[in-house]
Short mmCIF file of C-alpha atoms and ligand atoms in Angstrom, two decimals:
data_model
loop_
_atom_site.label_atom_id
_atom_site.label_comp_id
_atom_site.label_asym_id
_atom_site.label_seq_id
_atom_site.Cartn_x
_atom_site.Cartn_y
_atom_site.Cartn_z
CA MET A 1 2.75 -3.28 8.18
CA ASN A 2 1.20 -6.35 6.57
CA PRO A 3 -0.16 -5.84 3.06
CA ALA A 4 -3.94 -5.85 2.75
CA PRO A 5 -5.45 -9.09 1.41
CA ALA A 6 -5.74 -8.70 -2.35
CA GLU A 7 -9.53 -9.00 -2.46
CA ILE A 8 -10.01 -5.97 -0.18
CA ASP A 9 -7.03 -3.91 -1.38
CA VAL A 10 -8.77 -0.99 -3.09
CA PHE A 11 -5.66 0.93 -4.20
CA SER A 12 -2.92 -1.39 -5.47
CA ARG A 13 -4.30 -2.43 -8.85
CA PRO A 14 -5.32 1.03 -10.06
CA HIS A 15 -2.07 2.44 -8.69
CA SER A 16 -0.02 -0.14 -10.61
CA ARG A 17 -1.56 1.18 -13.81
CA ILE A 18 -1.02 4.82 -12.73
CA LYS A 19 2.61 4.16 -11.79
CA ARG A 20 3.27 2.59 -15.21
CA LEU A 21 1.95 5.79 -16.80
CA VAL A 22 4.21 7.87 -14.53
CA ASP A 23 7.20 5.73 -15.57
CA SER A 24 6.24 6.14 -19.20
CA TYR A 25 6.06 9.97 -19.19
CA SER A 26 9.18 10.18 -16.98
CA GLN A 27 11.15 8.27 -19.62
CA LYS A 28 9.76 10.47 -22.38
CA LEU A 29 10.64 13.57 -20.33
CA SER A 30 14.33 12.85 -20.54
CA ALA A 31 14.25 11.51 -24.11
CA THR A 32 12.14 14.18 -25.86
CA ASP A 33 13.70 17.01 -27.83
CA PHE A 34 11.19 19.74 -27.01
CA SER A 35 12.54 22.02 -29.72
CA ASP A 36 11.31 19.52 -32.32
CA TYR A 37 7.67 20.32 -33.13
CA THR A 38 6.57 16.74 -33.88
CA ALA A 39 8.27 15.35 -30.77
CA LEU A 40 6.81 18.06 -28.52
CA LYS A 41 3.33 17.61 -29.94
CA SER A 42 3.50 13.83 -29.56
CA PHE A 43 4.64 14.21 -25.93
CA LEU A 44 1.79 16.64 -25.21
CA SER A 45 -0.71 14.34 -26.88
CA SER A 46 0.29 11.38 -24.68
CA LEU A 47 0.21 13.62 -21.59
CA ARG A 48 -3.33 14.70 -22.40
CA PHE A 49 -4.50 11.09 -22.34
CA THR A 50 -2.46 10.32 -19.24
CA PHE A 51 -3.84 13.23 -17.22
CA LYS A 52 -7.39 12.52 -18.28
CA GLU A 53 -6.87 9.01 -16.94
CA PHE A 54 -5.36 10.35 -13.70
CA LYS A 55 -8.36 12.64 -13.24
CA THR A 56 -10.74 9.75 -13.85
CA HIS A 57 -8.81 7.78 -11.21
CA GLU A 58 -9.22 10.62 -8.71
CA ASN A 59 -12.94 10.96 -9.45
CA ILE A 60 -13.43 7.22 -8.91
CA GLU A 61 -11.55 7.37 -5.63
CA ASN A 62 -13.63 10.32 -4.45
CA GLU A 63 -16.89 8.67 -5.36
CA CYS A 64 -16.22 5.06 -4.37
CA ILE A 65 -13.78 5.42 -1.46
CA MET A 66 -13.21 8.86 0.03
CA GLU A 67 -16.82 9.96 0.45
CA LYS A 68 -17.66 6.65 2.10
CA LEU A 69 -14.62 6.83 4.34
CA LYS A 70 -15.39 10.41 5.39
CA ASN A 71 -18.99 9.49 6.19
CA ARG A 72 -17.91 6.48 8.19
CA LEU A 73 -15.36 8.47 10.16
CA ASN A 74 -17.94 11.19 10.81
CA TYR A 75 -20.33 8.55 12.08
CA HIS A 76 -17.67 7.36 14.53
CA LYS A 77 -16.76 11.00 15.32
CA VAL A 78 -13.19 10.42 14.22
CA MET A 79 -11.24 13.21 12.56
CA VAL A 80 -8.34 12.24 10.30
CA GLU A 81 -6.75 15.27 8.71
CA GLU A 82 -5.34 13.38 5.71
CA VAL A 83 -8.82 12.15 4.80
CA ALA A 84 -10.44 15.55 5.24
CA GLU A 85 -7.92 17.11 2.88
CA VAL A 86 -7.37 14.38 0.34
CA HIS A 87 -7.36 15.70 -3.24
CA SER A 88 -8.24 19.20 -1.93
CA ASP A 89 -5.08 20.78 -3.40
CA ASP A 90 -6.33 19.91 -6.93
CA CYS A 91 -2.76 19.14 -8.10
CA LEU A 92 -4.19 17.03 -10.91
CA GLY A 93 -6.55 19.74 -12.10
CA LYS A 94 -3.71 22.27 -12.19
CA MET A 95 -1.37 19.92 -14.05
CA ASN A 96 -4.14 19.00 -16.47
CA LYS A 97 -4.65 22.69 -17.21
CA LEU A 98 -0.93 23.21 -17.87
CA VAL A 99 -0.94 20.31 -20.33
CA GLU A 100 -4.01 21.68 -22.11
CA ASP A 101 -2.46 25.16 -22.19
CA GLY A 102 0.72 23.67 -23.70
CA TRP A 103 -1.37 21.86 -26.29
CA ILE A 104 -3.15 25.07 -27.30
CA ARG A 105 0.04 27.17 -27.29
CA THR A 106 1.57 24.73 -29.77
CA ASP A 107 -1.50 24.70 -32.03
CA SER A 108 0.45 26.21 -34.85
CA CYS A 109 3.91 25.09 -35.89
CA SER A 110 4.99 28.71 -36.39
CA HIS A 111 7.01 28.71 -33.14
CA SER A 112 10.77 28.88 -33.26
CA ARG A 113 12.76 25.97 -31.86
CA ASP A 114 13.68 28.13 -28.85
CA GLU A 115 10.02 28.95 -28.14
CA MET A 116 9.05 25.29 -28.31
CA ALA A 117 11.96 24.33 -26.06
CA LEU A 118 10.80 26.96 -23.56
CA ILE A 119 7.23 25.62 -23.57
CA GLY A 120 8.50 22.04 -23.22
CA ASN A 121 10.94 22.86 -20.42
CA GLN A 122 8.33 24.80 -18.43
CA LEU A 123 6.01 21.85 -18.71
CA ALA A 124 8.78 19.40 -17.78
CA ASP A 125 9.58 21.38 -14.60
CA ALA A 126 5.92 21.38 -13.58
CA LEU A 127 5.63 17.69 -14.37
CA ARG A 128 8.64 16.82 -12.21
CA LYS A 129 7.22 18.81 -9.28
CA PHE A 130 3.84 17.16 -9.75
CA THR A 131 5.41 13.69 -9.79
CA ASP A 132 7.35 14.45 -6.60
CA SER A 133 4.06 14.93 -4.77
CA PHE A 134 1.89 12.45 -6.67
CA LEU A 135 3.95 9.34 -5.86
CA PRO A 136 3.92 10.06 -2.07
CA HIS A 137 0.18 10.79 -2.37
CA MET A 138 -0.44 7.28 -3.71
CA GLN A 139 1.82 5.84 -1.01
CA GLU A 140 -0.21 7.70 1.62
CA GLU A 141 -3.41 6.20 0.25
CA GLU A 142 -1.93 2.72 0.38
CA GLU A 143 -0.28 3.05 3.81
CA ILE A 144 -2.70 5.29 5.73
CA PHE A 145 -6.06 5.13 4.00
CA GLN A 146 -6.13 1.38 3.33
CA PRO A 147 -5.58 0.52 7.04
CA LEU A 148 -8.25 3.08 7.99
CA LEU A 149 -10.68 1.45 5.60
CA MET A 150 -9.86 -1.93 7.13
CA LYS A 151 -10.51 -0.54 10.59
CA TYR A 152 -13.89 1.05 9.84
CA PHE A 153 -15.37 -1.19 7.12
CA THR A 154 -16.21 -4.86 7.14
CA TYR A 155 -14.41 -7.31 4.89
CA ASP A 156 -17.50 -7.68 2.70
CA GLU A 157 -17.98 -3.93 2.44
CA LEU A 158 -14.39 -3.55 1.25
CA LYS A 159 -14.80 -6.34 -1.29
CA GLU A 160 -17.76 -4.46 -2.70
CA ILE A 161 -15.90 -1.13 -2.75
CA ARG A 162 -12.93 -2.74 -4.48
CA GLY A 163 -15.27 -4.28 -7.06
CA ASP A 164 -16.76 -0.84 -7.82
CA VAL A 165 -13.30 0.73 -8.04
CA LEU A 166 -11.96 -1.90 -10.45
CA ARG A 167 -15.11 -1.89 -12.60
CA LYS A 168 -15.00 1.89 -12.98
CA HIS A 169 -11.30 1.70 -13.90
CA SER A 170 -12.18 -1.06 -16.43
CA LEU A 171 -9.71 -3.30 -14.62
CA PHE A 172 -11.88 -6.43 -14.56
FE1 FEO B 1 -4.87 7.11 -6.00
FE2 FEO B 1 -5.60 9.86 -5.11
O1 FEO B 1 -4.57 8.85 -6.24
#
């Protein structure tokens, strides 16, 4: 499959940023001593920012891309299951909640090292599972949704959509 021309590629630039954030927390996952209060709290703090950014990314995609794509496919009476169900599992919302719960559970530093390690390890397991589905999700958007967009939207329409997407991600 040929890559989409850069000026109508609506996914690659935001996804580059998202993938850097995934790399960053993946490295911290293996390097953080969860039984150390300061290290655990710092990890949770960076995750809170990361998952807020991921959620913003998803909201922008829903508003600027997915709703338009669904409407266009409806107009052409085309049903594409992946589009109908995109983001419906709310993986991001669930992961965001786990991070916030972890943040609240560690509000006080009265936990023992074992308790903090347990909280950190539970979060790490969930984070690994999330990542195992999030990376293929982005790949699906790039490899299935981008060609669909190119089939059902004009070049100029896609340039405009990409502009909206980048502006809302502050990537201009
Ligand atoms: Fe680009 Fe739906 O994550």
